[in-house]
JSON list of C-alpha atoms in Angstrom, two decimals:
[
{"chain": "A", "resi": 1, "resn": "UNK", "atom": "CA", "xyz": [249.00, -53.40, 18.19]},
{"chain": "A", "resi": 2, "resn": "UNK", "atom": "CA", "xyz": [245.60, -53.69, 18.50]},
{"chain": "A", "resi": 3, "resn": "UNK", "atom": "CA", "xyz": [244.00, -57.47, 18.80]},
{"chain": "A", "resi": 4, "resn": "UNK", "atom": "CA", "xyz": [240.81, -58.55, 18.57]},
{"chain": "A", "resi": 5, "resn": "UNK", "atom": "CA", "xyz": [239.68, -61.97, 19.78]},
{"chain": "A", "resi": 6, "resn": "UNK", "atom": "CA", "xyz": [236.56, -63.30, 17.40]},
{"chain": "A", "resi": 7, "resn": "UNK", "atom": "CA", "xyz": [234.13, -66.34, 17.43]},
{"chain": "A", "resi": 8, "resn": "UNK", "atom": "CA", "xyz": [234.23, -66.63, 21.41]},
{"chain": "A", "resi": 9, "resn": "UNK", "atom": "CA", "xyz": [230.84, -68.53, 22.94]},
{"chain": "A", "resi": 10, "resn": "UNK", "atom": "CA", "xyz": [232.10, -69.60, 26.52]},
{"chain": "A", "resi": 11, "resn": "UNK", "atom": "CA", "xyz": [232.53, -67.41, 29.48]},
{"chain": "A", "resi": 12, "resn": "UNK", "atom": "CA", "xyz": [236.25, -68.99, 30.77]},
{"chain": "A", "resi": 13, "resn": "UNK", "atom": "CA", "xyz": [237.20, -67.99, 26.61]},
{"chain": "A", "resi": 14, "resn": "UNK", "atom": "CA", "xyz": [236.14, -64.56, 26.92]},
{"chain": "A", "resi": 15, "resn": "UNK", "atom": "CA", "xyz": [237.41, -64.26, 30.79]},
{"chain": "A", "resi": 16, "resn": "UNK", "atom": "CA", "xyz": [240.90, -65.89, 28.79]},
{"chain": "A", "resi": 17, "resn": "UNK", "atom": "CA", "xyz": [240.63, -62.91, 25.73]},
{"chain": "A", "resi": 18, "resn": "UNK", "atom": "CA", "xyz": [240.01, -60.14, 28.79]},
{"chain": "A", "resi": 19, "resn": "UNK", "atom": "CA", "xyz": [243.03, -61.61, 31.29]},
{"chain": "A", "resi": 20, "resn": "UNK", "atom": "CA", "xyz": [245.61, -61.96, 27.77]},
{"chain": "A", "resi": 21, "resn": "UNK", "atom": "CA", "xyz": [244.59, -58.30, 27.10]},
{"chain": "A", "resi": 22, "resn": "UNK", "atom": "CA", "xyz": [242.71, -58.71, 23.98]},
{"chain": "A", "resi": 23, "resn": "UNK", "atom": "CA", "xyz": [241.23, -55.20, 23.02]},
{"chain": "A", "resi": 24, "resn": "UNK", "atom": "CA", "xyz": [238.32, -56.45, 21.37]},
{"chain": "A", "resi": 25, "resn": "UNK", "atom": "CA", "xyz": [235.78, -59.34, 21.92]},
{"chain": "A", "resi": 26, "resn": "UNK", "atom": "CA", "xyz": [234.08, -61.05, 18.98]},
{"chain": "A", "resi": 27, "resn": "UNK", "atom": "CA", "xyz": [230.40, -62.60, 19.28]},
{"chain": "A", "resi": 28, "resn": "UNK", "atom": "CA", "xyz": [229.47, -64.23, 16.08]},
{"chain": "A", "resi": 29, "resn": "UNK", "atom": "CA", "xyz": [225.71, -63.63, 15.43]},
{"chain": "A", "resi": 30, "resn": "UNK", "atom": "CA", "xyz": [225.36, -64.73, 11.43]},
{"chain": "A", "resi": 31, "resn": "UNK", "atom": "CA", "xyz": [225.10, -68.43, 10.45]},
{"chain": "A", "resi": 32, "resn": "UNK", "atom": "CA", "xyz": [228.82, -69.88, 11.45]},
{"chain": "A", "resi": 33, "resn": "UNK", "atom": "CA", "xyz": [229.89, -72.80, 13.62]},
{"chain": "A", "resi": 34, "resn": "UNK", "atom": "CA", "xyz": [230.62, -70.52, 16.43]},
{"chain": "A", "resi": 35, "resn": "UNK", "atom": "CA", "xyz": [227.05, -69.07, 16.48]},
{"chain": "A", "resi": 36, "resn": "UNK", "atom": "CA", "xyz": [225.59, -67.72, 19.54]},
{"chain": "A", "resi": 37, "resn": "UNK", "atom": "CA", "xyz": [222.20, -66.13, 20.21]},
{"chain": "A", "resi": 38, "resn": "UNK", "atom": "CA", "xyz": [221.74, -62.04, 21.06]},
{"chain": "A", "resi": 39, "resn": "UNK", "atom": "CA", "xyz": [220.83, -63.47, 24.75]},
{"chain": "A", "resi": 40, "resn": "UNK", "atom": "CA", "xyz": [224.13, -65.36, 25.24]},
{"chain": "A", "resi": 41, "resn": "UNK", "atom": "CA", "xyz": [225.90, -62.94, 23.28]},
{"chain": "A", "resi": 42, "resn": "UNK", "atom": "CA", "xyz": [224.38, -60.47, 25.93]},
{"chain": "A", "resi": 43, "resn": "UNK", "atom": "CA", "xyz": [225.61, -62.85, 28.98]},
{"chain": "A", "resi": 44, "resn": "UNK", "atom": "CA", "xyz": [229.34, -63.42, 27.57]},
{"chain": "A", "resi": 45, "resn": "UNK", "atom": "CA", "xyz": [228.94, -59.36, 27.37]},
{"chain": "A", "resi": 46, "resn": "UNK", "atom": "CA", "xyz": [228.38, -58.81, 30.89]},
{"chain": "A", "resi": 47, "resn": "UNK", "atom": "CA", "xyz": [231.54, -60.29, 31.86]},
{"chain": "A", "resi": 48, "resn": "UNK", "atom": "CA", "xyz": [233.74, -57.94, 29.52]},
{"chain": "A", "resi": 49, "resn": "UNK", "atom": "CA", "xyz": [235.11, -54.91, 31.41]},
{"chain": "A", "resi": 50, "resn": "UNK", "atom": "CA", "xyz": [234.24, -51.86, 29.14]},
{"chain": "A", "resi": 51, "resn": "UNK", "atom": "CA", "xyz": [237.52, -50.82, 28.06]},
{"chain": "A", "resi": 52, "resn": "UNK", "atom": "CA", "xyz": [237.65, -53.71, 25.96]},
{"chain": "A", "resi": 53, "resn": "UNK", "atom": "CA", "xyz": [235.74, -53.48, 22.71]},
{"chain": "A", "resi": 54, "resn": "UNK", "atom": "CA", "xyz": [232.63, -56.36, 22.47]},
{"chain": "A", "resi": 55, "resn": "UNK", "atom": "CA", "xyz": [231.29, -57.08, 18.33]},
{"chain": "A", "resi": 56, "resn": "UNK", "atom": "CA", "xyz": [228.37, -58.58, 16.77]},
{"chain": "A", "resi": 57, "resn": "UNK", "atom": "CA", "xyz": [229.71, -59.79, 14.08]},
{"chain": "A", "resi": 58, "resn": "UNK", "atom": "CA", "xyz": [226.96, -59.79, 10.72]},
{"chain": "A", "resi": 59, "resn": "UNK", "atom": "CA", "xyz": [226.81, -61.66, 7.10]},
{"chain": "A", "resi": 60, "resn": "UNK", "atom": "CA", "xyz": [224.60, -60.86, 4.56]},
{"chain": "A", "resi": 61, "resn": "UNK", "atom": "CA", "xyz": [221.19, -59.94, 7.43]},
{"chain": "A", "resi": 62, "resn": "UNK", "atom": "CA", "xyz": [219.58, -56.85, 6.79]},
{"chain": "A", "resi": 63, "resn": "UNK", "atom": "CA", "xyz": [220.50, -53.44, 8.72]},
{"chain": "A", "resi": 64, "resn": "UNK", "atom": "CA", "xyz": [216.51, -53.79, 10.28]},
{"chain": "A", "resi": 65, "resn": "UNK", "atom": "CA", "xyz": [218.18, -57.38, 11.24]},
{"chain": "A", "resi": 66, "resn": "UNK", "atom": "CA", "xyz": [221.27, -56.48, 12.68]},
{"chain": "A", "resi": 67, "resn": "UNK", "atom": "CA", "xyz": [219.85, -53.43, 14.65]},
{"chain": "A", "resi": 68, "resn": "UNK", "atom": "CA", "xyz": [217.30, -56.09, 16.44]},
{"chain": "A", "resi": 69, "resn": "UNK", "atom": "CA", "xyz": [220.12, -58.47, 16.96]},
{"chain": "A", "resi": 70, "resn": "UNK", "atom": "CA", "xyz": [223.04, -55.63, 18.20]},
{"chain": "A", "resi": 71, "resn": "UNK", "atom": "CA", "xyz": [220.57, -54.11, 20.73]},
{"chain": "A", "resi": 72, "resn": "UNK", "atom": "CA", "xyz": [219.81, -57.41, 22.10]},
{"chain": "A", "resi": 73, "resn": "UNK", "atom": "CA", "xyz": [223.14, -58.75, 22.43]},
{"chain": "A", "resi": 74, "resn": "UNK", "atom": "CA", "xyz": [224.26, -55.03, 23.92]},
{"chain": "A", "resi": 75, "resn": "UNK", "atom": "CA", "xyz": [227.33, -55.26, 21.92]},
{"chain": "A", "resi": 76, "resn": "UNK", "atom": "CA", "xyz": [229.29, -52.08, 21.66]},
{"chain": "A", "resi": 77, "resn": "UNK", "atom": "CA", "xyz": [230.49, -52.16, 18.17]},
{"chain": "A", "resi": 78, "resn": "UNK", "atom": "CA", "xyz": [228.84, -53.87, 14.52]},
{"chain": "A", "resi": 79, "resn": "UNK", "atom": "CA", "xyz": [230.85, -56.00, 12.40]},
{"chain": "A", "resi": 80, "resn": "UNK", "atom": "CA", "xyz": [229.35, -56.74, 9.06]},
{"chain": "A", "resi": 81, "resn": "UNK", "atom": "CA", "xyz": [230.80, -58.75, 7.26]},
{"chain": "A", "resi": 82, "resn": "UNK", "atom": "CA", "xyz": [231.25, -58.88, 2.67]},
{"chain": "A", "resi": 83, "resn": "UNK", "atom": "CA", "xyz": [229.63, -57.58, 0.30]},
{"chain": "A", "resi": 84, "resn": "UNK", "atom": "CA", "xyz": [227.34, -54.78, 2.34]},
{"chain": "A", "resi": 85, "resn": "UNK", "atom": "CA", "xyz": [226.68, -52.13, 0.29]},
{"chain": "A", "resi": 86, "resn": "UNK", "atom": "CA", "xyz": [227.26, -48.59, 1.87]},
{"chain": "A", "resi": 87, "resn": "UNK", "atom": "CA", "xyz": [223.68, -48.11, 2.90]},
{"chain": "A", "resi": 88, "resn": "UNK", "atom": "CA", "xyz": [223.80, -50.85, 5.18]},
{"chain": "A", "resi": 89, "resn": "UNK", "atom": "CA", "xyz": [226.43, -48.34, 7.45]},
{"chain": "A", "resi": 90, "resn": "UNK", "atom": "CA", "xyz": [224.23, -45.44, 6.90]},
{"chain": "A", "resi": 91, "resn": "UNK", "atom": "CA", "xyz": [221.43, -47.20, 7.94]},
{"chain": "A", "resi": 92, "resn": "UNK", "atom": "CA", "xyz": [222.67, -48.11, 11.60]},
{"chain": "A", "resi": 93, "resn": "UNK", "atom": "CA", "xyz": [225.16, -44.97, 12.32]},
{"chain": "A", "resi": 94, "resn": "UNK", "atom": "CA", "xyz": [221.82, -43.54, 14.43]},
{"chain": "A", "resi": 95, "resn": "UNK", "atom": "CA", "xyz": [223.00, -46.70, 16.76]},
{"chain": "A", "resi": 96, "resn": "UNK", "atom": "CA", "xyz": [225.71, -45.09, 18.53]},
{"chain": "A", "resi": 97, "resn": "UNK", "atom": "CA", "xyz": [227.74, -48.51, 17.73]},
{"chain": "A", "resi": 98, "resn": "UNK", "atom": "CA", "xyz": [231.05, -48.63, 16.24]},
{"chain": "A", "resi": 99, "resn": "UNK", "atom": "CA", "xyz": [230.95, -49.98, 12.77]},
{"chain": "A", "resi": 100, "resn": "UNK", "atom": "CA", "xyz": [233.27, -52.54, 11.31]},
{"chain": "A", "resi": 101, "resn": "UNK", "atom": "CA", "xyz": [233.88, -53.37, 8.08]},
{"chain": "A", "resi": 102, "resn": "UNK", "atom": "CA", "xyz": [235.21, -56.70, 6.71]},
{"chain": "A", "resi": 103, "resn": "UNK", "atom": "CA", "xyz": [236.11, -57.29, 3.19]},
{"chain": "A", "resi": 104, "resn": "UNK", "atom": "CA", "xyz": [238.75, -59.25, 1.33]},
{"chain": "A", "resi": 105, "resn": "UNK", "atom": "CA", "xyz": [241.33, -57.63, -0.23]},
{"chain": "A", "resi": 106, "resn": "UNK", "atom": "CA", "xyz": [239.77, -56.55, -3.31]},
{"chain": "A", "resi": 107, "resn": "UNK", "atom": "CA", "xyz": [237.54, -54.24, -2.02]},
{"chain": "A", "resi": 108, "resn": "UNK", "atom": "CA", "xyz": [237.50, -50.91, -1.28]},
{"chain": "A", "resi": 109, "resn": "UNK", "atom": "CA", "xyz": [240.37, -50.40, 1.42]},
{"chain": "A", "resi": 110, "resn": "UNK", "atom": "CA", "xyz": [240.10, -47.19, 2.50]},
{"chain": "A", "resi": 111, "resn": "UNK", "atom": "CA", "xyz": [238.87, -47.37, 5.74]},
{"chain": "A", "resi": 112, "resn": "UNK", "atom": "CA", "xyz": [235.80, -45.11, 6.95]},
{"chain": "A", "resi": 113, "resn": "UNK", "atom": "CA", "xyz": [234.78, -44.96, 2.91]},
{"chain": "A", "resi": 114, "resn": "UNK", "atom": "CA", "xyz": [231.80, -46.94, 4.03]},
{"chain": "A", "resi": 115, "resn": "UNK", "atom": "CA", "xyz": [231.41, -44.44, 6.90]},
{"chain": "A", "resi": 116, "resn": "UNK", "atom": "CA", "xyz": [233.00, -47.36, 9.24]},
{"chain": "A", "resi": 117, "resn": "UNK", "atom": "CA", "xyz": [235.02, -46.57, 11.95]},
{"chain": "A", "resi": 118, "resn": "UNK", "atom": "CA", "xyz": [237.27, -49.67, 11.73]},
{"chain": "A", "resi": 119, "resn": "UNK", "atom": "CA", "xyz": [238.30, -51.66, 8.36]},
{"chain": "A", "resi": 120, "resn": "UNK", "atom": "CA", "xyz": [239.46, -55.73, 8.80]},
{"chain": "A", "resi": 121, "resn": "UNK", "atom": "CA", "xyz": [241.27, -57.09, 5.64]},
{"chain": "A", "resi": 122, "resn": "UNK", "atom": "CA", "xyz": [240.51, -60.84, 5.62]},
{"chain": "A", "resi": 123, "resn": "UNK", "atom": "CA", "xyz": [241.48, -63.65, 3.32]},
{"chain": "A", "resi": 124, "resn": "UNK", "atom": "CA", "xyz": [240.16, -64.31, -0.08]},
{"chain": "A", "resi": 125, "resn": "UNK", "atom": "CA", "xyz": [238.09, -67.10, 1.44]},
{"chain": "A", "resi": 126, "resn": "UNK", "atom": "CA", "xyz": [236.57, -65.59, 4.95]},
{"chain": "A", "resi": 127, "resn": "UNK", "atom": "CA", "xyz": [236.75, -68.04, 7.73]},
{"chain": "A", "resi": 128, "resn": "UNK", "atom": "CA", "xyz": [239.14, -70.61, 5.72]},
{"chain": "A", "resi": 129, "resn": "UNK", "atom": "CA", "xyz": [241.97, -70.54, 7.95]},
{"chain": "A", "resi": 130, "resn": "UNK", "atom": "CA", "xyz": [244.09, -70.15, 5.68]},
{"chain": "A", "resi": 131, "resn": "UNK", "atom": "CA", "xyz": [247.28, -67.83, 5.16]},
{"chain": "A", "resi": 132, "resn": "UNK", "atom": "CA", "xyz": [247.39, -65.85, 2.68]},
{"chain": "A", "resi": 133, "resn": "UNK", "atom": "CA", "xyz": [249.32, -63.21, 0.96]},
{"chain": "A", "resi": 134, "resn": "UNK", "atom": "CA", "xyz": [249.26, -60.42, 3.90]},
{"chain": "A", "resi": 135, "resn": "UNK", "atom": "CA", "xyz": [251.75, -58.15, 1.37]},
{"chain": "A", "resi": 136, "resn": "UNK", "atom": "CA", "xyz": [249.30, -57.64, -1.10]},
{"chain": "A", "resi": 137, "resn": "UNK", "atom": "CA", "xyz": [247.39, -55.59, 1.04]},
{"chain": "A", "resi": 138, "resn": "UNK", "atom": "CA", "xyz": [250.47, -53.32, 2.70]},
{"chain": "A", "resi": 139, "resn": "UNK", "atom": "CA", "xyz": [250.40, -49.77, 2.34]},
{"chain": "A", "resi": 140, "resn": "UNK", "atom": "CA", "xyz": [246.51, -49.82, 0.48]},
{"chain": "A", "resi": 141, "resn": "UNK", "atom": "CA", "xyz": [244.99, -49.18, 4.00]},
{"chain": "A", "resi": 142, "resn": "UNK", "atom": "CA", "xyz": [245.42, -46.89, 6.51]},
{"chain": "A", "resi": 143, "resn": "UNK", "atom": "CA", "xyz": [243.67, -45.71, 10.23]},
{"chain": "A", "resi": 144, "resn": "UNK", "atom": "CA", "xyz": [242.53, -47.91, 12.14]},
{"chain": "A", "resi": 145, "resn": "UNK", "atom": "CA", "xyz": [242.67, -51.32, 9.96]},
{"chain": "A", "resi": 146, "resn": "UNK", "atom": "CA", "xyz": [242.99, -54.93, 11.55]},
{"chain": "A", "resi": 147, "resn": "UNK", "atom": "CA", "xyz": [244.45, -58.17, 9.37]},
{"chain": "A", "resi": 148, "resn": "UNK", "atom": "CA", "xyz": [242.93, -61.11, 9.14]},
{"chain": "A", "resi": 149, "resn": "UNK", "atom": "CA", "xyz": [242.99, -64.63, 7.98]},
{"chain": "A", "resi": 150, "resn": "UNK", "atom": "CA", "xyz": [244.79, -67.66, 8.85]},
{"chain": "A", "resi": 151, "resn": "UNK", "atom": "CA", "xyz": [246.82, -65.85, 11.62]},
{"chain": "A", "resi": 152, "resn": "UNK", "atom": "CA", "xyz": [247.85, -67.86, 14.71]},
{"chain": "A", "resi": 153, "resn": "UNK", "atom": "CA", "xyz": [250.29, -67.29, 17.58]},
{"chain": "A", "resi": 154, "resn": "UNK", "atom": "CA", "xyz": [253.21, -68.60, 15.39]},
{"chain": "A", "resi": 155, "resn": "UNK", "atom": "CA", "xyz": [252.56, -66.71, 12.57]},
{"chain": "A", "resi": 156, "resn": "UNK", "atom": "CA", "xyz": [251.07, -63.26, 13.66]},
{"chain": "A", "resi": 157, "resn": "UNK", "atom": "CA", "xyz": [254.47, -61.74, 13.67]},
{"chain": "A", "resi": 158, "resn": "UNK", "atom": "CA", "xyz": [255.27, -62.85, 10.20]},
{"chain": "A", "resi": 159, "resn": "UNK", "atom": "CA", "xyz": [251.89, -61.25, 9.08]},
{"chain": "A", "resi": 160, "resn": "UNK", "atom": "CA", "xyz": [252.18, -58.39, 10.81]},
{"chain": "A", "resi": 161, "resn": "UNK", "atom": "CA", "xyz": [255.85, -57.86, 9.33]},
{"chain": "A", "resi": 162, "resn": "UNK", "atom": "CA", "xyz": [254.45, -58.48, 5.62]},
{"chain": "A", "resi": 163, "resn": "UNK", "atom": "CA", "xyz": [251.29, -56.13, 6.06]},
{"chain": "A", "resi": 164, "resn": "UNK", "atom": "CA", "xyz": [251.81, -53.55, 8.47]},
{"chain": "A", "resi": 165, "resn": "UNK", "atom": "CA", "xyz": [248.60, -53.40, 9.88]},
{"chain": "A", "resi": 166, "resn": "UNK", "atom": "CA", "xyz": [247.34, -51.35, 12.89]},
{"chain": "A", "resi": 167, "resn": "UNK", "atom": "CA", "xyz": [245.71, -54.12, 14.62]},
{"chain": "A", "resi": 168, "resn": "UNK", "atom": "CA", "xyz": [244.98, -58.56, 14.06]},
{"chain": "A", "resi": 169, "resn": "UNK", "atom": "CA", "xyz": [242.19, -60.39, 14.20]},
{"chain": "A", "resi": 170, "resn": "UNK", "atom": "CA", "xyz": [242.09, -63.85, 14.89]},
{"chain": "A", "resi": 171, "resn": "UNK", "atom": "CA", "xyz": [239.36, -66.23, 15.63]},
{"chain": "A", "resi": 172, "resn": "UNK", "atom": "CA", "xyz": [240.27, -70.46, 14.09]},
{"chain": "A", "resi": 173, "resn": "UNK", "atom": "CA", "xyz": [244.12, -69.69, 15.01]},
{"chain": "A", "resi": 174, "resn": "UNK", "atom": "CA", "xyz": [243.31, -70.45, 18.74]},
{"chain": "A", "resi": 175, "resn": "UNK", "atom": "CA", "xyz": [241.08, -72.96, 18.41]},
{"chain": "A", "resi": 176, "resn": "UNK", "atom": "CA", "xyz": [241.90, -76.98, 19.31]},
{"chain": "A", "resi": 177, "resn": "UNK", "atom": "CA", "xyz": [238.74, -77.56, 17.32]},
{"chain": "A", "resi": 178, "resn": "UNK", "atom": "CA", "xyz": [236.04, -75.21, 14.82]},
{"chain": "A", "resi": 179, "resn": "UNK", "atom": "CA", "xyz": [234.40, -73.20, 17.94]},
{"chain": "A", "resi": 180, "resn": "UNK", "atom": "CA", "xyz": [236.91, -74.51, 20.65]},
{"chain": "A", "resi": 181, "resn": "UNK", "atom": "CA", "xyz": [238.67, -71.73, 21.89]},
{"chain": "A", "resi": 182, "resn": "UNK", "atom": "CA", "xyz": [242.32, -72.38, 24.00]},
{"chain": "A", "resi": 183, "resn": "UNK", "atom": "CA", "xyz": [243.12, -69.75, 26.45]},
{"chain": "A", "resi": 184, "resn": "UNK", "atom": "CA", "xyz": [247.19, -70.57, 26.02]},
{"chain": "A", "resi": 185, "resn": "UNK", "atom": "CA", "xyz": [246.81, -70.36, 22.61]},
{"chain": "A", "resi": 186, "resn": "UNK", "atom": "CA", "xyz": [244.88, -67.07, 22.97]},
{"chain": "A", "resi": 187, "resn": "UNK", "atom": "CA", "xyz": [247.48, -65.88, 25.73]},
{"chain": "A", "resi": 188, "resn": "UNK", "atom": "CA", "xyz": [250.00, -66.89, 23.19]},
{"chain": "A", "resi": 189, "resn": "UNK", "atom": "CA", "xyz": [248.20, -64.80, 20.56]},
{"chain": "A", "resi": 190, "resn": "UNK", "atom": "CA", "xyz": [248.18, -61.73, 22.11]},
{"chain": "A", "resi": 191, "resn": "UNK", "atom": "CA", "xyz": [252.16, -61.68, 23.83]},
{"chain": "A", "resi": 192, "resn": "UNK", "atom": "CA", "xyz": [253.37, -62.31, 20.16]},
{"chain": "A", "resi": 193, "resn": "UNK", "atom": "CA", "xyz": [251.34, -59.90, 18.21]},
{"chain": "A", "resi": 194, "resn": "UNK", "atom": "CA", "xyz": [252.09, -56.97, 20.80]},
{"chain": "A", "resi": 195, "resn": "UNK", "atom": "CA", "xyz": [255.63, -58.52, 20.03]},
{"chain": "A", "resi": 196, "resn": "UNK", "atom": "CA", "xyz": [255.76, -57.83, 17.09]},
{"chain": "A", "resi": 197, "resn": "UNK", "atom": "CA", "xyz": [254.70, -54.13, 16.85]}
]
């Protein structure tokens, strides 16, 4: 099962994420609560061994945006996030970057139909926190596809169970408060979504 980690912002959260064995490292770099700049994204970077996966996540910015943004922060993989229309992912496949795409379940869920490389399902309202229902989406997605939504260390198996994903993402679930990540809850994360699979 493959996890990703999103929203981090403090080097002991991302050195948590890396020790738990989190696959992939989120850096939010769109207008959000857990906000960080290229240049810290770039810092919190340096300290991720390069097996692990780090993601500029994107809302809504242009791809002349995100390119400026993704080289500065050095990330290794582009997350944008809603309604992007496919020319956004043609436009920055000359980056050498994995591309992510995030959508809510009524979009298009065939992953790489965008040209992407990964797909993440999210809730109906992104960022929310909310469960939803993960069984809508089962069996409408395939490769490499990650759930997400209102998943949290004592729920992740449930989801996982309902949607039969290939990986998670989780980024409120193991927070104590919005941006506040907890390393046992991240620890937590991780054990019972490999758990699970």
């Amino acid at each position: 099962m493959y996890v990703k980690i999103c929203g981090l912002t403090d080097p002991g959260h991302v050195a948590a994420a890396v020790e738990a064995g989190a696959d992939a490292i989120g850096f939010v770099l769109t207008s959000s609560s857990r906000r960080i700049t290229p240049e810290r994204a770039a810092e919190l970077g340096a300290l991720v061994p390069p097996e692990v996966l780090t993601v500029g996540v994107f809302r809504g910015e242009d791809p002349a945006t995100v390119r400026a943004a993704a080289l500065a922060a050095g990330v290794r993989a582009v997350q944008l996030h809603g309604h992007h229309p496919h020319g956004d992912f043609t436009a920055l496949k000359d980056l050498g970057r994995t591309l992510i795409r995030a959508v809510d379940a009524r979009a298009d869920l065939r992953c790489g139909a965008f040209d992407e490389s990964m797909l993440i399902v999210d809730a109906p309202r992104a960022g929310s926190g909310e469960p939803w229902d993960w069984s809508a989406v089962r069996g409408r997605s395939s490769g490499q596809w990650l759930l997400a939504g209102g998943l949290a260390p004592s729920n992740v198996a449930e989801a996982i169970a309902a949607a039969r994903p290939w990986g998670v993402d989780v980024s409120s679930g193991v927070e104590t408060a919005p941006g506040v990540k907890d390393p046992a809850l991240i620890a937590a994360f991780v054990d019972a979504a490999r758990a699970a699979s």
